[in-house]
Coordinates of C-alpha atoms in Angstrom, one line a residue:
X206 CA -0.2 -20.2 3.8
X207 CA -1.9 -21.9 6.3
X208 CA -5.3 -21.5 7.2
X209 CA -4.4 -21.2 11.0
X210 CA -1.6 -18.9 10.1
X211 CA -2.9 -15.2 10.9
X212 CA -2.5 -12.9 7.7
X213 CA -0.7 -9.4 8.4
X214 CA 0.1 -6.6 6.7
X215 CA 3.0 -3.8 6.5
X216 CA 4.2 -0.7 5.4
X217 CA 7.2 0.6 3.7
X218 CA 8.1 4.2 5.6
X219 CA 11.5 6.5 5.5
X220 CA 14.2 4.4 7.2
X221 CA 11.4 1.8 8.3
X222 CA 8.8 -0.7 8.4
X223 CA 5.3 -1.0 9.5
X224 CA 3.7 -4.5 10.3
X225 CA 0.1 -4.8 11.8
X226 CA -2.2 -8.0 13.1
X227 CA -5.9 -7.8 14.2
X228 CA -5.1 -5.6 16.8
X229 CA -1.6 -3.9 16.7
X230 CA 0.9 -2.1 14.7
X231 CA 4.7 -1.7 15.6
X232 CA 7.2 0.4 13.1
X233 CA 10.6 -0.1 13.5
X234 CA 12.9 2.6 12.2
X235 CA 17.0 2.7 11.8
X236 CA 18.2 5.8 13.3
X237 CA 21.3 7.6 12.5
X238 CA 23.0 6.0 15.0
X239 CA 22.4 2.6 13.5
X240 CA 20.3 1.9 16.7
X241 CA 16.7 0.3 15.8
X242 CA 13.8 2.2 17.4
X243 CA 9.7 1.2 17.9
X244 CA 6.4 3.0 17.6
X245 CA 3.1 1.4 18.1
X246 CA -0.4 2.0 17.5
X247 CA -3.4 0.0 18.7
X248 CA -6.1 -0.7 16.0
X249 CA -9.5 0.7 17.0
X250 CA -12.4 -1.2 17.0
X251 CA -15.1 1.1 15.6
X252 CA -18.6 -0.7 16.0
X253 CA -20.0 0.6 13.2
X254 CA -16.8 -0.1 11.0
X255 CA -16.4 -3.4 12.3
X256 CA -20.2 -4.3 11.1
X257 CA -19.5 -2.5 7.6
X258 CA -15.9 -4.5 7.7
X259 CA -18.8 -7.8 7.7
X260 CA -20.0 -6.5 4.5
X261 CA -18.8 -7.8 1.0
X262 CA -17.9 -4.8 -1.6
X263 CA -18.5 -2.6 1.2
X264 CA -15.5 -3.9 3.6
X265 CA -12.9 -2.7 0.9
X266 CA -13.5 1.1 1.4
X267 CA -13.5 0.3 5.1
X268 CA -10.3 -1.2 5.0
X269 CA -9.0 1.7 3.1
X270 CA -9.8 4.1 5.6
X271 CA -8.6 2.2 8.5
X272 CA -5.4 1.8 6.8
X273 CA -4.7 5.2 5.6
X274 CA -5.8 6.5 9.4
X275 CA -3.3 4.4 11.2
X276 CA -0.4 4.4 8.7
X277 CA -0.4 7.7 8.7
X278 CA 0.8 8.2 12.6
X279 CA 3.4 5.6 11.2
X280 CA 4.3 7.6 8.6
X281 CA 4.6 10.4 10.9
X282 CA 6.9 8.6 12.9
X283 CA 9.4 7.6 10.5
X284 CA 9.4 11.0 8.9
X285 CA 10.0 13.0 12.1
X286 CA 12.9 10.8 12.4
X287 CA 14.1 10.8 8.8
X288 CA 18.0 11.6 9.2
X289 CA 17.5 13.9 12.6
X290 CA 19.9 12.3 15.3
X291 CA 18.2 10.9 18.4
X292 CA 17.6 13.4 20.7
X293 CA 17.2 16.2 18.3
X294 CA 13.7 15.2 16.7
X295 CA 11.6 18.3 18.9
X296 CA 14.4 20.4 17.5
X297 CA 13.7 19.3 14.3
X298 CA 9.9 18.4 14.3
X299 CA 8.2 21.2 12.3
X300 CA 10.9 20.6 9.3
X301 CA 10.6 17.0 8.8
X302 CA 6.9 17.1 9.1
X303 CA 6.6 19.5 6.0
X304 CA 9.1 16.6 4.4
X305 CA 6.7 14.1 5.3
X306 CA 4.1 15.4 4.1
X307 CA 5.7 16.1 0.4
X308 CA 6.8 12.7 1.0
X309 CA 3.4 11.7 1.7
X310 CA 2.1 13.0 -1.7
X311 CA 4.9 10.7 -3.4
X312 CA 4.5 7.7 -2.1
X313 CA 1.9 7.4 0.4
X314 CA -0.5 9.1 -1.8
X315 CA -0.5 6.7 -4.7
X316 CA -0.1 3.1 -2.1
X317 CA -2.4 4.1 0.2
X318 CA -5.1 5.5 -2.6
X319 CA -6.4 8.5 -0.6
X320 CA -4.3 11.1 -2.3
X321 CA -5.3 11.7 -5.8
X322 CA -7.3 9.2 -6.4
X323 CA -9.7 11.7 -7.8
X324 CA -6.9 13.1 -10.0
X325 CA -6.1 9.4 -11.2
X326 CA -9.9 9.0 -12.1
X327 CA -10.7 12.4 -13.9
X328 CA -7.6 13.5 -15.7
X329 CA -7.5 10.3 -18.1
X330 CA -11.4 11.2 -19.2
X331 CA -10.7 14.7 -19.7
X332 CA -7.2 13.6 -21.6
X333 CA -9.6 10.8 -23.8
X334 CA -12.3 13.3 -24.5
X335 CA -9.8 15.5 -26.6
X336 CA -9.1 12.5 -28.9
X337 CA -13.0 12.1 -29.1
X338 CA -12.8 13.1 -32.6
X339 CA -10.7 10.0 -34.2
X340 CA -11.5 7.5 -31.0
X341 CA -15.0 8.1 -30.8
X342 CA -18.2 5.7 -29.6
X343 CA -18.2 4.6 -25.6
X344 CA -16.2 1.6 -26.3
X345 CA -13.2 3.2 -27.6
X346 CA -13.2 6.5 -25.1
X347 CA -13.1 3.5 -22.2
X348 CA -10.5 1.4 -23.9
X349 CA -8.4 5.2 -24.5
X350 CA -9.1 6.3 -20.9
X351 CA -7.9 3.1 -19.6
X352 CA -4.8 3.0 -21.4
X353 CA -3.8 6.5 -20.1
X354 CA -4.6 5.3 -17.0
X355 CA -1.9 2.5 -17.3
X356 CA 0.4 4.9 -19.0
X357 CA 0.3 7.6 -16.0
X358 CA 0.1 5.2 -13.2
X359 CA 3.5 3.7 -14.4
X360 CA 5.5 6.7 -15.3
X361 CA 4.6 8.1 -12.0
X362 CA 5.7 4.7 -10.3
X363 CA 8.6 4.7 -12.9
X364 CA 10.3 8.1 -12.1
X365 CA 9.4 8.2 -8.5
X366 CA 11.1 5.2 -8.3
X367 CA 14.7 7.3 -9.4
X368 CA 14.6 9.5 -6.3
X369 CA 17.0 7.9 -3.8
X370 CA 15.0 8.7 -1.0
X371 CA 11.9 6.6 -2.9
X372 CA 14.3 4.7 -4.2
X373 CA 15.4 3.5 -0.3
X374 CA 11.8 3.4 0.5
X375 CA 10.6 0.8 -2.4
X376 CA 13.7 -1.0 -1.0
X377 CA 12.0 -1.6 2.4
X378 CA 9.1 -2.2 0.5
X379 CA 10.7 -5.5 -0.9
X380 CA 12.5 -6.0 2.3
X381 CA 8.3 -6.0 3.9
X382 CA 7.5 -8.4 1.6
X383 CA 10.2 -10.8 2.2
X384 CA 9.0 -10.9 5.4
X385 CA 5.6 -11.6 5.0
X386 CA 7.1 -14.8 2.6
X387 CA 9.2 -16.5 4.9
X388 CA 6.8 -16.3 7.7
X389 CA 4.3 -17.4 5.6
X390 CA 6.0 -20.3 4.2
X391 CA 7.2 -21.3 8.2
X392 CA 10.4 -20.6 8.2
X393 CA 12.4 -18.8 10.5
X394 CA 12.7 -15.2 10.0
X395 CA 16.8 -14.3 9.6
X396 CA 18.6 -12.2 7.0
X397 CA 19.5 -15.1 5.3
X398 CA 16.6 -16.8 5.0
X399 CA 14.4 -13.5 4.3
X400 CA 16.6 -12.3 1.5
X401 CA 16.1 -15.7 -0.4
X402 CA 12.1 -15.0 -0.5
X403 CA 10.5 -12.8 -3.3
X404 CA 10.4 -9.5 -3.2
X405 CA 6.8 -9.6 -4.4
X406 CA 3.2 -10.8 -2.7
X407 CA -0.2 -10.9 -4.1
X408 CA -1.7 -8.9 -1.1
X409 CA 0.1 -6.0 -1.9
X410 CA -1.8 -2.1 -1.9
X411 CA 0.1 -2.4 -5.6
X412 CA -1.4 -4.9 -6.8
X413 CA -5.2 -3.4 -5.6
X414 CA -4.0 -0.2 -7.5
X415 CA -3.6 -2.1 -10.5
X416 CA -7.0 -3.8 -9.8
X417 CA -8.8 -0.5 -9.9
X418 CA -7.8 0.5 -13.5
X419 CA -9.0 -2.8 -14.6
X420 CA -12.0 -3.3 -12.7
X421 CA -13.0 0.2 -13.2
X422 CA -12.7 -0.5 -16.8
X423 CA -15.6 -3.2 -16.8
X424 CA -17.7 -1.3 -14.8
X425 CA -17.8 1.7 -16.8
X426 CA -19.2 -0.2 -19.7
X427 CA -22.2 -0.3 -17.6
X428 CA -22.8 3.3 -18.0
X429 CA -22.8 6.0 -20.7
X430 CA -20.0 8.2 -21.2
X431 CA -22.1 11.1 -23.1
X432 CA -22.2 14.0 -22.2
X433 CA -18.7 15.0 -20.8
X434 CA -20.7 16.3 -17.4
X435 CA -22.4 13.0 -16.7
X436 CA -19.5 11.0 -17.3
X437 CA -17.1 12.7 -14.4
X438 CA -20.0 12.6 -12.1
X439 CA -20.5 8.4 -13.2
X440 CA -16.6 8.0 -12.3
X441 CA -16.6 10.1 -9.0
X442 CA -20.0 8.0 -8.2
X443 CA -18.3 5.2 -9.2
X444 CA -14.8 5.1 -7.0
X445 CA -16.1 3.3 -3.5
X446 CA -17.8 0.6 -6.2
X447 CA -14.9 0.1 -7.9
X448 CA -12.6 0.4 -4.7
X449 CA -15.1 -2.2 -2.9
X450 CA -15.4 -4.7 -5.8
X451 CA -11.1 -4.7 -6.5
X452 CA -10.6 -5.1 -2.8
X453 CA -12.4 -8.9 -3.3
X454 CA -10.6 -9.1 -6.4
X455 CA -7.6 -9.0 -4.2
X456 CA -9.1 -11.0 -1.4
X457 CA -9.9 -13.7 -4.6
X458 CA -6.5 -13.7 -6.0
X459 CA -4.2 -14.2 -2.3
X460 CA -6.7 -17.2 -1.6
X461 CA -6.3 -19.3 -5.3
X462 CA -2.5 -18.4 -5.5
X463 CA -1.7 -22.3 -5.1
X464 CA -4.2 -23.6 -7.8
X465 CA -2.7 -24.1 -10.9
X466 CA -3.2 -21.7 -13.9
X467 CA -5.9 -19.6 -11.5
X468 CA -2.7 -18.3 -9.7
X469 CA -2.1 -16.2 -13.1
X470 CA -4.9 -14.1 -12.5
X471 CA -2.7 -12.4 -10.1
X472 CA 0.3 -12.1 -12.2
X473 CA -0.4 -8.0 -13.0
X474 CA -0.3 -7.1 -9.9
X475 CA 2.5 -8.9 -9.6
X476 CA 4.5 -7.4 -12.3
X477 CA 3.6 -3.6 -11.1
X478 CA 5.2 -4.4 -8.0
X479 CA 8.3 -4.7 -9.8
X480 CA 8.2 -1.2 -9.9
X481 CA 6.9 -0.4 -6.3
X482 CA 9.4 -3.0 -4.4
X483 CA 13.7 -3.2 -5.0
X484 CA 15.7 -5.6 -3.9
X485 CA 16.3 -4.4 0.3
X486 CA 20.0 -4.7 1.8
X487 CA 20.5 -6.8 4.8
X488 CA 20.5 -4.1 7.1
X489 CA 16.6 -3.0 5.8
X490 CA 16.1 -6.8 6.2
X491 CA 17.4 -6.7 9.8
X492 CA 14.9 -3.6 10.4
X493 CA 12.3 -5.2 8.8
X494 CA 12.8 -8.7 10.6
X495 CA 12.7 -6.5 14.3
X496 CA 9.6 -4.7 13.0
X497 CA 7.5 -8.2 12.7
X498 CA 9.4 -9.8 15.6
X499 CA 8.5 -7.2 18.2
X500 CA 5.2 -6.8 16.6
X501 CA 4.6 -10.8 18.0
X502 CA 5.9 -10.1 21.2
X503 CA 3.5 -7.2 21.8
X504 CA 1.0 -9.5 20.7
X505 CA 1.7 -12.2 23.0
X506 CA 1.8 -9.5 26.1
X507 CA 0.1 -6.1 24.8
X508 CA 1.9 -4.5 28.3
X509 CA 5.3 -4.2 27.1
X510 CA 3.8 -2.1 24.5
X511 CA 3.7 0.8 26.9
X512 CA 8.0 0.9 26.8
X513 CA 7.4 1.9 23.0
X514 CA 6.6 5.1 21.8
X515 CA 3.2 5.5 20.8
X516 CA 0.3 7.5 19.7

């Protein structure tokens, strides 16, 4: 990717995709009636954040917040939406919100890193602690609590990923992705030339998930693991360091993807995203593609942003 070439992000949602720049999101969603409809959200500029945002291992957390806060009302969006015919979404409002927010605990939940990330920390040292009495010694109880971190976070993936309605949503997932590929390699964005581009990119919330088991790993060789008490309150201390220090490990691994044989270091974030992304049809693609494209036009004149819905 070029240097000049601004870096954005996206969103998988029910039916939809998210895309955002420095400034502004746009979703755009397939409705029943095959028609392709737009939501958009302006990115706030809170001082305070955007000093933080300045801050290395600090700017990760940040960026997790911000993130969760606006792809949430995205999320909203898509799943008041979700299979309700246009024109009937008031009707239907109160239903699909209670699905979105199940939904929400399936998918969001794990991408995003806001809902059970406590969960994720604490049940794999509670699990670890029963087999304290043949893996015993602070080096083993890490290496054990590690590996049933790996083993959870891919059977959740793994059987999520069988639902149809996740299933769909990991779809546009990939389809997000292939975006983000063929504009980034300066080619122009149509189905054709999207659906040959990887499903998979190195920026991906995926990947930083992945990162967090790792990191977290290394870091909690720098602190005791006796007694059981101490140790939860270590890893609850511990999550914004570990969240701050993977988010550069992410940063690090997008900006040497190009070198030769550092581009690996990548690679396992990579490979869990086989599980998170599928293979998108053309018609995803074609939502997808509309999502980014209108997402640039807003850009170039913010005004027409006021003939979307929005917040």
């Amino acid at each position: 990717m070029s240097k000049q070439t601004p870096a954005y992000g996206g969103q998988a949602l029910l039916e939809g995709v998210m895309f955002g720049g420095k400034d502004h999101t746009v979703t755009a969603i397939r409705r029943t009636d095959d028609s392709i409809e737009y939501f958009y959200a302006k990115k706030e500029k809170k001082p305070l954040f955007q000093k933080l945002k300045k801050i290395p291992f600090v700017r990760g957390n940040i960026a997790i917040i911000e993130s969760a806060g606006i792809g949430a009302k995205h999320m909203q969006f898509s799943g008041d939406r979700y299979e309700v015919d246009p024109g009937e979404e008031e009707e239907n409002k109160e239903e699909m919100s209670k699905l979105q927010m199940i939904l929400g605990v399936a998918v969001v939940g794990v991408l995003s890193f806001l809902f059970g990330k406590f969960v994720f920390t604490l049940v794999p040292v509670f699990i670890a602690e029963l087999f304290k009495a043949w893996i015993p010694g602070k080096t083993g109880q890490i290496l054990l609590e590690t590996v049933i971190k790996l083993i959870l976070l891919f059977a959740y993936l793994y059987f999520i990923s069988m639902m149809p309605i996740i299933k769909r949503v990991f779809q546009y997932h990939g389809a997000e992705h292939k975006v983000i590929n063929c504009y980034e390699n300066g080619l122009d964005l149509t189905v054709e030339n999207v659906q040959k581009q990887s499903r998979l990119h190195y920026r991906c919330g995926s990947s930083f998930i992945l990162f967090t088991v790792i990191v977290g790993m290394f870091v909690y060789f720098l602190f005791p693991t006796d007694p059981l008490w101490l140790r939860v309150i270590i890893r609850i201390l511990l999550i914004p360091v570990v969240i701050g220090i993977s988010f550069e490990v992410l940063q690090g691994t997008n900006a040497i993807r190009d070198i030769p044989v550092l581009k690996y270091l990548g690679y396992p974030g990579l490979w869990l995203q086989l599980l998170t992304t599928k293979e998108p049809k053309d018609e995803m693609v074609e939502v997808s593609i509309a999502s980014f494209k209108k997402l640039h036009e807003v850009e170039r004149n913010p005004e027409i942003a006021k003939e979307l819905h929005h917040e």
